[in-house]
Amino acid sequence: MFSAILTLGVMGLLAALALGFAARKFAVEVDPRELALLEVMPGANCGACGFPGCGGFAKALLEGKAMVTDCSPGGADTVERIAHILGVEAIAAEPEVAVVLCQGDNLRARDKYIYQGLEDCVAAQSLAQGPKACPGGCLGLGTCARICPFDAIEMTAEGLAVISREKCTGCRKCVSACPRKVIAMTPLRTTVHVLCNSHDKGALVRKYCELGCIACHLCVKASPGAYKVENSLAQVDYDSHCDATGGIGKCPTKCIRDFILGYPEGSSFSPPVVPVQAEENP
Amino acid sequence: MGHHSFSGGVHPPDSKAQTASKAIENCPLPEELVLPLMMHIGAPASAVVAVGDRVLHGDLIAAPRGFVSAGIHASTSGEVIALEPRPHVSGSRLLSIVIRPDGEDRWAQGPGEADPNELSTDQLRDRIRDAGIVGLGGATFPTQVKLSPPEGKKIDTLLINGVECEPFLTADHRLMLEQGERILDGMEILRCLLAVDQVILGIEENKPDAIVAMRQICKGTSIEVCPLPVRYPQGAEKQLIFAACGREVPSGGLPMDVGVVVQNVATAASISDAVRYGRALTERICTVSGPAVAQPKNLRIRIGTPLTHLVEVCGGLKEEAAKILLGGPMMGMAQMNLAASATKGTSGLLVFGSSSLPKMLQGPCIRCGRCVSACPVRISPTTIAAYARLDMIDEAQQCHAMDCIECGCCTYTCPAALPLVQSVRHAKGAIVARRRKV
Ligand code: SF4
Ligand code: SF4
Ligand code: SF4
């Protein structure tokens, strides 16, 4: 009995010594900064930075292969902290949010054929460019919602993707997943958007969508500088920093929306409470 | 030789009775012919005519771009009235050449007549290429590419596909009954070109008259007419090779890897026209059928004939179209309307009213395994479909998604009405896209 305890004890002791020695001898150098970086990263492993997870991003940063500002989900805070650890100056990118530039759900936009098949926008798009008559409209089959790592996209009952301004971190995954290129990155400070993505002529747009932009230029006249019309489609000129609210009421097809006043019809998201930012740098 | 049985497959009702006994009719010229530059696998052709040009039947109007491509020829004489995007069978609008026929249908000079026995293999191949011939079974793969096996690949068997296993279609059937000599001539030319001893013509047993007719015509030659059991997809290349020759094309391989070249009967017939008479491919046989068509017919149509014209020639529609298919019901391409025009691959035009469409509700997979036993390439469609839905592309690839021949047996047999082929295809698309990126 006693000898058994002794033998095991000695064996344990020897093994511990060997392990201790090995740990010292074969220790892998870990840059302490890597650990520090991991601390400040969001830990979502979403891949928005283009590297495999937060760990991959940390390594890439230390090897100089990534930009400090590449982690969009982390926001300005994270960028600042990362910059601090690396001892560099950070020019924080302007925070962005993804917006689905379309309100044409099944009630408001016509389909050109009846689609029966895989619930996936990419699959539907490969069949005659998708069932929606509008070439740019949301197909509503939720590919973006499934891919969003932050659960920020909801599909309305009538088949429209809506992105929460609060939950979206600006990681751009949905932008590259959407086969119709209807999701745009917009500056977070703007809540007014032209929700249409059709470059067709007005007369044609009216045939397939109740809420489509017909490029009548009324918004441009109402809020000079805030809108631009290119290729038969109006857009808020986000770089102009002009107030775009004047155009909203003037739009005959109601395709301009201020998200402060509410999300597109059918969405369960409640209107965002926006910290009223003073117009600092016009 | 022959009578091996591939695994899997299904027995859809063949629905051929409507047109099987109807002789091929010449379809009258439409008011305009719309010839898209993209109607074959490979690079689209590039137009060599301009608006206002007068063309003769058989004139080259679009030249092939590269090796895997095919030229396009005017399918009658007349004037080029437009070169613009027009509705295409793929559902997009693609650049097309529009010809207004002058009604005279005058043939161009062309390369002239020739005796195939006096031409070298290269000359034979050139005549086939210059005639713009592609696989007329529906795959539209440029024929001269298939006839140019790379150095070191020994071809010993020519397999001619007269199976026509798709329901409704009877174009090849009628061709064998009425124009067997053209097919025989094409087969002989191909035999010389490929320098093979063994030539097999596979025909499904549901066409006994065609088997008798072709046996009669092939008497005295060494061509073997091989009746094959009725089972879809008997006419799929790899399944046909296995059934007729007992050779299995390896996963990811091509028929030439097992020494076989497969050509469709209609392709063989147009090879005869091209080589012997110097005539370009400007027409084909097309079955216009389906429950909604008033008078189903087998038509000899000009390439580029608008689908609306085909329907009119067949007496119009009895009821409103709820589903329009180009090709057969198993692998055909659905159309949203009749705006497109027939291409080289249009073996059939089928129109169904809503009353004749199956009403099935999609549900969850009940793990019955029917799709697995129906799949002729022995993969598991339901597993791959699940991976495709979850975007698990690696896993789908490991399950051999790329082996799928898109025959549709799985979807046909699924009691839960799941879009299985579409899902497998989706996975294939993602795999190919990723390969391109890497
Ligand atoms: S935004 Fe794009 S990906 Fe999302 S549901 Fe609409 S079409 Fe599909
Ligand atoms: S998985 Fe592909 S090859 Fe197999 S049955 Fe389905 S469509 Fe045919
Ligand atoms: S046939 Fe349909 S229900 Fe049956 S196992 Fe396959 S996918 Fe599932």
Coordinates of C-alpha atoms and ligand atoms in Angstrom, one line a residue, chain A residues 100 121 137-145 153 155 160-161 174 177-183, ligand 1:
Chain A
V100 CA -31.5 47.7 -48.2
C121 CA -31.6 34.6 -53.4
G137 CA -35.2 44.9 -56.2
C138 CA -34.9 42.7 -53.1
L139 CA -35.8 39.1 -53.8
G140 CA -36.8 38.6 -50.2
L141 CA -35.5 35.0 -49.9
G142 CA -33.2 36.0 -47.0
T143 CA -29.7 35.1 -48.1
C144 CA -28.4 38.2 -46.4
A145 CA -30.4 37.6 -43.2
I153 CA -31.4 41.6 -40.8
M155 CA -37.3 39.4 -43.4
L160 CA -38.4 42.3 -47.8
A161 CA -35.1 42.4 -46.1
C174 CA -24.6 41.1 -46.6
A177 CA -23.8 38.1 -50.4
C178 CA -26.7 39.8 -52.0
P179 CA -26.9 38.8 -55.7
R180 CA -29.0 41.9 -56.5
K181 CA -26.5 44.4 -55.1
V182 CA -29.4 46.2 -53.4
I183 CA -27.6 46.6 -50.0
Ligands
SF4_1 S1 -31.3 42.2 -49.8 FE1 -30.4 40.8 -51.3 S2 -29.8 39.0 -50.2 FE2 -31.2 40.1 -48.9 S3 -33.2 39.2 -49.2 FE3 -33.0 41.0 -50.6 S4 -32.2 40.1 -52.5 FE4 -31.8 38.6 -50.9

